[in-house]
mmCIF file of C-alpha atoms in Angstrom:
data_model
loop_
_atom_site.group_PDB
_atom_site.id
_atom_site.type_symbol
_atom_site.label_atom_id
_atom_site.label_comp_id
_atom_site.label_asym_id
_atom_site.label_seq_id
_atom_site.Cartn_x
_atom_site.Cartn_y
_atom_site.Cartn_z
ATOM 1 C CA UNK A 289 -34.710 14.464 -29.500
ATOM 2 C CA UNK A 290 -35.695 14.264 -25.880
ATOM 3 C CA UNK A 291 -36.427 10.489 -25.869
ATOM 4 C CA UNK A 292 -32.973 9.473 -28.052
ATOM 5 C CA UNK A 293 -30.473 11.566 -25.775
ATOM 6 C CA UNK A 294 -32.133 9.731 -22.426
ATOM 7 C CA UNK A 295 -32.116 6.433 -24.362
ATOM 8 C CA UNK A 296 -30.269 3.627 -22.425
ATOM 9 C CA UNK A 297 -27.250 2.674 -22.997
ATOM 10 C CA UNK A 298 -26.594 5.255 -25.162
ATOM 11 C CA UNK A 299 -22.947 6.251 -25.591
ATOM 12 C CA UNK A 300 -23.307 9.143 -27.660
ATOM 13 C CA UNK A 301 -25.732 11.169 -25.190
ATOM 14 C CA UNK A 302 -23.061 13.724 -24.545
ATOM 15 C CA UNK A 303 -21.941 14.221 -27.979
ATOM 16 C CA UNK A 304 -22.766 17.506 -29.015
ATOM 17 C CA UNK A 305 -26.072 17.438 -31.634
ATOM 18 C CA UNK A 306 -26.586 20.134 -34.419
ATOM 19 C CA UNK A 307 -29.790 20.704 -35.634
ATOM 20 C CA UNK A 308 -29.441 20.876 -39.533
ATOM 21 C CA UNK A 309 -32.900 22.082 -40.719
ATOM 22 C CA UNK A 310 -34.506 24.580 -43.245
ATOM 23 C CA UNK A 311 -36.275 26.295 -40.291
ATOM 24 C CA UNK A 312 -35.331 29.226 -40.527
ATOM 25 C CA UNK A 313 -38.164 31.716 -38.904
ATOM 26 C CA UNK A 314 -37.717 34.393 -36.014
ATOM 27 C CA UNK A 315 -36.737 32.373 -32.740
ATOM 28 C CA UNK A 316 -36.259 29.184 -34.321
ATOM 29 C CA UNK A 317 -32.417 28.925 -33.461
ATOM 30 C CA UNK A 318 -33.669 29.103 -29.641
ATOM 31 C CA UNK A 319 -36.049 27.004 -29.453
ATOM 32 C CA UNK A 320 -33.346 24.444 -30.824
ATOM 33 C CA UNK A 321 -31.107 25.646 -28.354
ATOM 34 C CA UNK A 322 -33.780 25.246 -25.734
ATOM 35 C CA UNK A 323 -34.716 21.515 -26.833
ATOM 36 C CA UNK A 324 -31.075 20.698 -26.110
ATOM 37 C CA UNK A 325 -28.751 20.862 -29.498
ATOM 38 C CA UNK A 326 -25.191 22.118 -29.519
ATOM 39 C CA UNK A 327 -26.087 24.573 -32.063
ATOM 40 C CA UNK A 328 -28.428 25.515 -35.179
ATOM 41 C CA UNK A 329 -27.552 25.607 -38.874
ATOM 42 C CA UNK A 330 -30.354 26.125 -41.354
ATOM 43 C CA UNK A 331 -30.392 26.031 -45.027
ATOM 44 C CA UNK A 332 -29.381 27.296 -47.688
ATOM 45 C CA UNK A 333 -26.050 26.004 -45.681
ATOM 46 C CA UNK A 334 -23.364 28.984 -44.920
ATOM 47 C CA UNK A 335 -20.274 27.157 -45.763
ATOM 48 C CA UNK A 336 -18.248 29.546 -43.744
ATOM 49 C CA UNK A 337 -20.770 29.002 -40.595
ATOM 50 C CA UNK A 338 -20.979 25.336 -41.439
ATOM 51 C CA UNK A 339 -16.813 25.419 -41.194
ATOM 52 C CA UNK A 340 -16.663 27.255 -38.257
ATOM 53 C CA UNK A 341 -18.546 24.585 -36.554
ATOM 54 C CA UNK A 342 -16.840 21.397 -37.800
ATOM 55 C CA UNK A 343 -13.659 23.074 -36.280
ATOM 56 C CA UNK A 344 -15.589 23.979 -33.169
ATOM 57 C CA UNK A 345 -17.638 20.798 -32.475
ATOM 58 C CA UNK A 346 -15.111 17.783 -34.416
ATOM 59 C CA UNK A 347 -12.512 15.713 -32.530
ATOM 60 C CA UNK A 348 -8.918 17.786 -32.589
ATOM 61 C CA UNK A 349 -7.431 14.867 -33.762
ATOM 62 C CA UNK A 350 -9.575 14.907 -37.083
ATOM 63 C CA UNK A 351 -9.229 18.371 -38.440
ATOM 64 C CA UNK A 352 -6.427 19.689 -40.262
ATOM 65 C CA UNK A 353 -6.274 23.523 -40.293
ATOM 66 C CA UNK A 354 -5.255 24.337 -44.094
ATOM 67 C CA UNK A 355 -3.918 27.360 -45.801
ATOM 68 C CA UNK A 356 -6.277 30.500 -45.745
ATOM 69 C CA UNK A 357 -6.329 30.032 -49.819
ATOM 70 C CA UNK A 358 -7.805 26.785 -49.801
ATOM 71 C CA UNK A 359 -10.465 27.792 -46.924
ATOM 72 C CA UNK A 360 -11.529 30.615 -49.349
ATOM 73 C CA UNK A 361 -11.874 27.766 -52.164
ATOM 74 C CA UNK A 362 -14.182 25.546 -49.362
ATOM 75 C CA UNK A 363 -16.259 28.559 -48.654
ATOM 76 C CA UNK A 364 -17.320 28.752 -52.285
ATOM 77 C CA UNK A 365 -17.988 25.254 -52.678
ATOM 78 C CA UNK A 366 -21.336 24.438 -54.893
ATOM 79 C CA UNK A 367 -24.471 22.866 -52.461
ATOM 80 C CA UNK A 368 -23.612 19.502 -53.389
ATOM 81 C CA UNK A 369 -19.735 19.813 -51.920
ATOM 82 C CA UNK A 370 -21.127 21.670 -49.591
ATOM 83 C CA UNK A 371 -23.713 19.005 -48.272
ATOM 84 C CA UNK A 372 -20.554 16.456 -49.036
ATOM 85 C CA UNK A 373 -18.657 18.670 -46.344
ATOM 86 C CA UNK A 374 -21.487 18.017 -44.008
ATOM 87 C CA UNK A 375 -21.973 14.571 -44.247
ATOM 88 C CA UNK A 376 -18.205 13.938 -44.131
ATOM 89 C CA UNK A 377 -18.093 15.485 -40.878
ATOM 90 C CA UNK A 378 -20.982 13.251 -39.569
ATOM 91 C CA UNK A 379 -19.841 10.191 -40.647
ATOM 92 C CA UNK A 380 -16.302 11.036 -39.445
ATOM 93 C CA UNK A 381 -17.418 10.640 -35.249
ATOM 94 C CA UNK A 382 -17.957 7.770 -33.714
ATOM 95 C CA UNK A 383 -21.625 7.711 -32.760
ATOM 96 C CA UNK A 384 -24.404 5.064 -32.019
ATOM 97 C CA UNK A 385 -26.974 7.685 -34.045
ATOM 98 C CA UNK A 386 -27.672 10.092 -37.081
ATOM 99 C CA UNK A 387 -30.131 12.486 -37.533
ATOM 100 C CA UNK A 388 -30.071 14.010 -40.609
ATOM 101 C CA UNK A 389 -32.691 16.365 -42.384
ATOM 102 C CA UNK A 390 -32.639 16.094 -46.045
ATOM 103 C CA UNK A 391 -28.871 14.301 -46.493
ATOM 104 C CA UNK A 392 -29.205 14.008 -50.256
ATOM 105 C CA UNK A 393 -30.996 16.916 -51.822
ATOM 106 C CA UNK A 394 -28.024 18.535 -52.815
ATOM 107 C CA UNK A 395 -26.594 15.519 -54.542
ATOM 108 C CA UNK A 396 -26.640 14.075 -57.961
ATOM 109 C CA UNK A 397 -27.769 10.898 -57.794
ATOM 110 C CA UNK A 398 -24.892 8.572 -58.011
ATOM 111 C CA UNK A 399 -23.995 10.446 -54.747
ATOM 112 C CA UNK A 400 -27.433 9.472 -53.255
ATOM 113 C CA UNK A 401 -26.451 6.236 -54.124
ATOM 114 C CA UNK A 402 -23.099 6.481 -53.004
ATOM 115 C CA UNK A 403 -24.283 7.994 -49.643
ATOM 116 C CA UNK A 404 -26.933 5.064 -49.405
ATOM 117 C CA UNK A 405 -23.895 2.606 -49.387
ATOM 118 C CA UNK A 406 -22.114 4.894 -46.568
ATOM 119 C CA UNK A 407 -25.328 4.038 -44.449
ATOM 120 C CA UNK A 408 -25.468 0.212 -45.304
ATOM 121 C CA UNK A 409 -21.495 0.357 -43.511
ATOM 122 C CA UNK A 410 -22.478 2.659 -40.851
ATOM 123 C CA UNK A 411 -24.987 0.079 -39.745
ATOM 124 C CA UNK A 412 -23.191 -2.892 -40.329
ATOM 125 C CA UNK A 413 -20.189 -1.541 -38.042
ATOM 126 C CA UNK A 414 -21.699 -2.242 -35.065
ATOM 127 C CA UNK A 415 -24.263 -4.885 -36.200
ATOM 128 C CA UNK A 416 -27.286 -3.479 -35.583
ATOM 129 C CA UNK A 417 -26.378 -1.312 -32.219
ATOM 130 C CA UNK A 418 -26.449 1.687 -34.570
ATOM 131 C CA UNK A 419 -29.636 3.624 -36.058
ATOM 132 C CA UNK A 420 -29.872 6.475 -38.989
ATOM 133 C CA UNK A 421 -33.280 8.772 -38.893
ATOM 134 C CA UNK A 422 -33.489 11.135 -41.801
ATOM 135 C CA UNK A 423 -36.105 12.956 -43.270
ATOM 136 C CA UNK A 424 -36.117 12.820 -47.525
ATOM 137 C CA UNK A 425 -38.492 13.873 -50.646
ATOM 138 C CA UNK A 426 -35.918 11.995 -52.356
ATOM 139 C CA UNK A 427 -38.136 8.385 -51.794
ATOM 140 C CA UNK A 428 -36.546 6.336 -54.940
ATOM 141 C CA UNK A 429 -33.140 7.631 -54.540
ATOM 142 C CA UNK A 430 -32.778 6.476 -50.151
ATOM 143 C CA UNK A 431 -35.273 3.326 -50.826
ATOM 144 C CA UNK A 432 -32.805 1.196 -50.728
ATOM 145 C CA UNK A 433 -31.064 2.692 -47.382
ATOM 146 C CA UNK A 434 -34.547 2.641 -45.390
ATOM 147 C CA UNK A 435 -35.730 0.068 -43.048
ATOM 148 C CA UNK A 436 -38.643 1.887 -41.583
ATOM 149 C CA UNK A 437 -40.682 4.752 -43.304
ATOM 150 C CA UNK A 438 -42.800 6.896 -41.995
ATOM 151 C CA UNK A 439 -45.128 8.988 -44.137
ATOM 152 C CA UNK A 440 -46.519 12.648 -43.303
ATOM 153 C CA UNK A 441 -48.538 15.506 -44.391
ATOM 154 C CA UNK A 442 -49.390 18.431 -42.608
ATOM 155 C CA UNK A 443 -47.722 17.604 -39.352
ATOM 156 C CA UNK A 444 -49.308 14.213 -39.135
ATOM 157 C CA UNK A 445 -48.253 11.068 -39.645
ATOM 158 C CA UNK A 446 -50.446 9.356 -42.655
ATOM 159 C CA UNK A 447 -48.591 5.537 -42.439
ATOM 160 C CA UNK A 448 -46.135 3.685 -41.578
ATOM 161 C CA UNK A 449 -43.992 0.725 -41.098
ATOM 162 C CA UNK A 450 -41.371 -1.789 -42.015
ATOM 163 C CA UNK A 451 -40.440 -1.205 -45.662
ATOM 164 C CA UNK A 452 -41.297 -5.341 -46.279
ATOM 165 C CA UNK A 453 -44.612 -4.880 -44.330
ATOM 166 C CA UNK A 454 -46.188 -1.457 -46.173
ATOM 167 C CA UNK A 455 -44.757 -3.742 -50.031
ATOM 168 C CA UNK A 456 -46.898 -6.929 -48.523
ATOM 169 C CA UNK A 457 -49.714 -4.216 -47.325
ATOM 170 C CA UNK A 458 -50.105 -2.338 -50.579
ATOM 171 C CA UNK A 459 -49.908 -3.618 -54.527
ATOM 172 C CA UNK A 460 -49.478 -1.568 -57.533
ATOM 173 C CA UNK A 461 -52.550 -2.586 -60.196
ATOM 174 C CA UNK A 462 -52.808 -1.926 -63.621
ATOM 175 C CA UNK A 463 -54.723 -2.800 -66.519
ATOM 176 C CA UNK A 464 -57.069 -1.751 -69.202
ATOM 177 C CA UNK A 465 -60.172 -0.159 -68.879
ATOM 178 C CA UNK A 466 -63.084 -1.501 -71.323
ATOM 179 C CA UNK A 467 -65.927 -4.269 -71.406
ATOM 180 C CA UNK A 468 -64.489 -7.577 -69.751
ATOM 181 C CA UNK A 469 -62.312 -5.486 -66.970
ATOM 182 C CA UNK A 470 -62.126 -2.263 -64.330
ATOM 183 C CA UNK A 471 -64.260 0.533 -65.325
ATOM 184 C CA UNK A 472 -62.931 3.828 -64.320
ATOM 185 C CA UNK A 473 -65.489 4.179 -61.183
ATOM 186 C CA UNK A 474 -64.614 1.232 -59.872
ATOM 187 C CA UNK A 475 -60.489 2.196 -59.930
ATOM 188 C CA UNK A 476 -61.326 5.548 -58.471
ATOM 189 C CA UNK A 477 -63.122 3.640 -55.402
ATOM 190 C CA UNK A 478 -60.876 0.760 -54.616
ATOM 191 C CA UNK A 479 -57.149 1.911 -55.683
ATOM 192 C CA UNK A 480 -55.312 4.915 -53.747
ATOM 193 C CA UNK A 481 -53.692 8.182 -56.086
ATOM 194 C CA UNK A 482 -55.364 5.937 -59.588
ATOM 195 C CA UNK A 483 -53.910 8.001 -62.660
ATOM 196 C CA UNK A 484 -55.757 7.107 -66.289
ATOM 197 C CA UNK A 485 -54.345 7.346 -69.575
ATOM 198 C CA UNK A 486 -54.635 6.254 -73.203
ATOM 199 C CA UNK A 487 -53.193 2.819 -72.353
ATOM 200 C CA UNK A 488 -55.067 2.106 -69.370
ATOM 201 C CA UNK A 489 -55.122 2.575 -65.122
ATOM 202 C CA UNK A 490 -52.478 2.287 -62.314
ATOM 203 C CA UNK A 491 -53.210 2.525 -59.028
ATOM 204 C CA UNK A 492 -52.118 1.389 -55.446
ATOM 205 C CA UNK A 493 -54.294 -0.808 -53.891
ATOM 206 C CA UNK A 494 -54.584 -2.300 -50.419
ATOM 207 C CA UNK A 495 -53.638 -5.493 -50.704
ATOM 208 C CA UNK A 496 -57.069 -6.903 -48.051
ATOM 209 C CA UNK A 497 -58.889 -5.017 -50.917
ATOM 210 C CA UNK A 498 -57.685 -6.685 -54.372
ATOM 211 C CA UNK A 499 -60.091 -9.346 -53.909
ATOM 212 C CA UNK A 500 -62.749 -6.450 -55.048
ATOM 213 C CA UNK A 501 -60.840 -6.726 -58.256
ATOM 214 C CA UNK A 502 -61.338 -10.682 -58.483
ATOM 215 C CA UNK A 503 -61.954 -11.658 -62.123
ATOM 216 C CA UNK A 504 -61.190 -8.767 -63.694
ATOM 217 C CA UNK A 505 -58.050 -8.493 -66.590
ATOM 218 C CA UNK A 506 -55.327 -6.885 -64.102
ATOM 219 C CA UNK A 507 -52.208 -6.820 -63.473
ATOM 220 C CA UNK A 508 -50.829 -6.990 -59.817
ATOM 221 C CA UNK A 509 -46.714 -5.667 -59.029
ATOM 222 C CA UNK A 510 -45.178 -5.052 -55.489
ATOM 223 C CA UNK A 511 -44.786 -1.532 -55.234
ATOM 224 C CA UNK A 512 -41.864 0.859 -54.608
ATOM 225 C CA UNK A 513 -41.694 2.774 -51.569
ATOM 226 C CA UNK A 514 -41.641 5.686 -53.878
ATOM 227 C CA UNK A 515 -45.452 4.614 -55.418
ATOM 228 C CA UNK A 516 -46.317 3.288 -51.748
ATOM 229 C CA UNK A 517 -45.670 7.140 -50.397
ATOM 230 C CA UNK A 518 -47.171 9.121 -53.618
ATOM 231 C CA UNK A 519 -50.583 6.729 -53.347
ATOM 232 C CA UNK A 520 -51.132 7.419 -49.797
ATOM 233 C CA UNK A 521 -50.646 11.195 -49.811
ATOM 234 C CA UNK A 522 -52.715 11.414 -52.916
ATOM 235 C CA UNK A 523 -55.556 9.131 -51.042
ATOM 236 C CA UNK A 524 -55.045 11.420 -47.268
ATOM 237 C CA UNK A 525 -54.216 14.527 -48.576
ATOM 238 C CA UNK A 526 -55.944 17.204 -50.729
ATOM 239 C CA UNK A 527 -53.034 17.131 -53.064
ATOM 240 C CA UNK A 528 -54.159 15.275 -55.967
#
């Protein structure tokens, strides 16, 4: 947070920053405070918090103070409005960068997809002077807003890189196992998070490793960001 507000040339360094974030232990809101944000809003999101500060931190000239019956009706708004709210009142200032923590979890998933089309104009606006960060479980649903991923467990980052560069880095293999191609050792030793079932293997495999697969009945597919994350954490992490 440090390193984007002292970025140069950036022209939103004195817009006010909120963190949005399910931390929600003792202290938490100061040391937010402390880093430098506005203010501190954790989830489950209080719509009538999460009000208060779209009136506090938005433009004047882009909020529109309506009756008190239809601010009770926006206070019970389901988590999906609610996160709709939220995102409306990003997208609504005119900034150079987004942070976001978890934009789509509360959405159905033509929303995601809807919201993944918001970002695609965000960034095209200002041809390429503008940047989005979020953080997402939601892999398959934001692939297709995400230029960069970065993968983590535990605190520590596990891989990363251009979204082209990890799908020319890793491949998806599967085939049958039997006489004539992969025996199930050999998948468990070459390919990352390798699941078996009655109709064969898959696995992700590093793509300077397929050539330990040379001759054997398999078939090779680019992999999803989605298969490209789950492989990984299942090959770094104790989560199998």
């Amino acid at each position: 947070f440090e390193i984007m507000k002292s970025m140069e040339g950036n022209l939103s360094k004195d817009a006010p920053v909120i963190s949005l974030t399910a931390n929600a232990v003792s202290g938490a809101r100061e040391e937010y405070l402390t880093l430098g944000f506005a203010d501190y809003l954790t989830k489950p999101i209080d719509s009538g918090k999460l009000e208060d500060m779209l009136i506090r931190y938005l433009p004047k000239e882009k909020i529109q103070i309506v009756s008190e019956k239809k601010q009770k009706k926006i206070m019970k708004l389901s988590d999906g409005n609610k996160m709709r709210t939220y995102l409306a009142a990003v997208l609504a200032r005119d900034t150079e960068l987004l942070v976001l923590d978890e934009p789509a979890s509360s959405l159905d998933p033509l929303a995601r997809d809807v919201l993944c089309d918001l970002f695609r104009e965000y960034l095209n606006e200002r041809d390429g002077e503008r940047s989005v960060l979020f953080s997402t479980h939601n892999i398959a649903d934001m692939e297709f807003a995400t230029d960069y991923a970065i993968f983590m467990a535990k605190g520590k980052v596990i891989e990363q890189g251009f979204v082209e560069d990890l799908k020319e880095k890793y491949v998806m293999v599967k085939g049958e196992l039997g006489e004539g191609t992969i025996t199930k050792s050999i998948a468990e030793e070459t390919l990352y998070g390798c699941t078996f079932s009655q109709y064969g293997f898959e696995g992700l495999c590093p793509s300077d490793s397929i050539e330990k697969l040379a001759g054997m009945d398999i078939a090779v597919e680019t992999p999803t960001l989605s298969q490209i994350c789950v492989g990984v954490m299942k090959k770094y992490t104790v989560l199998k």
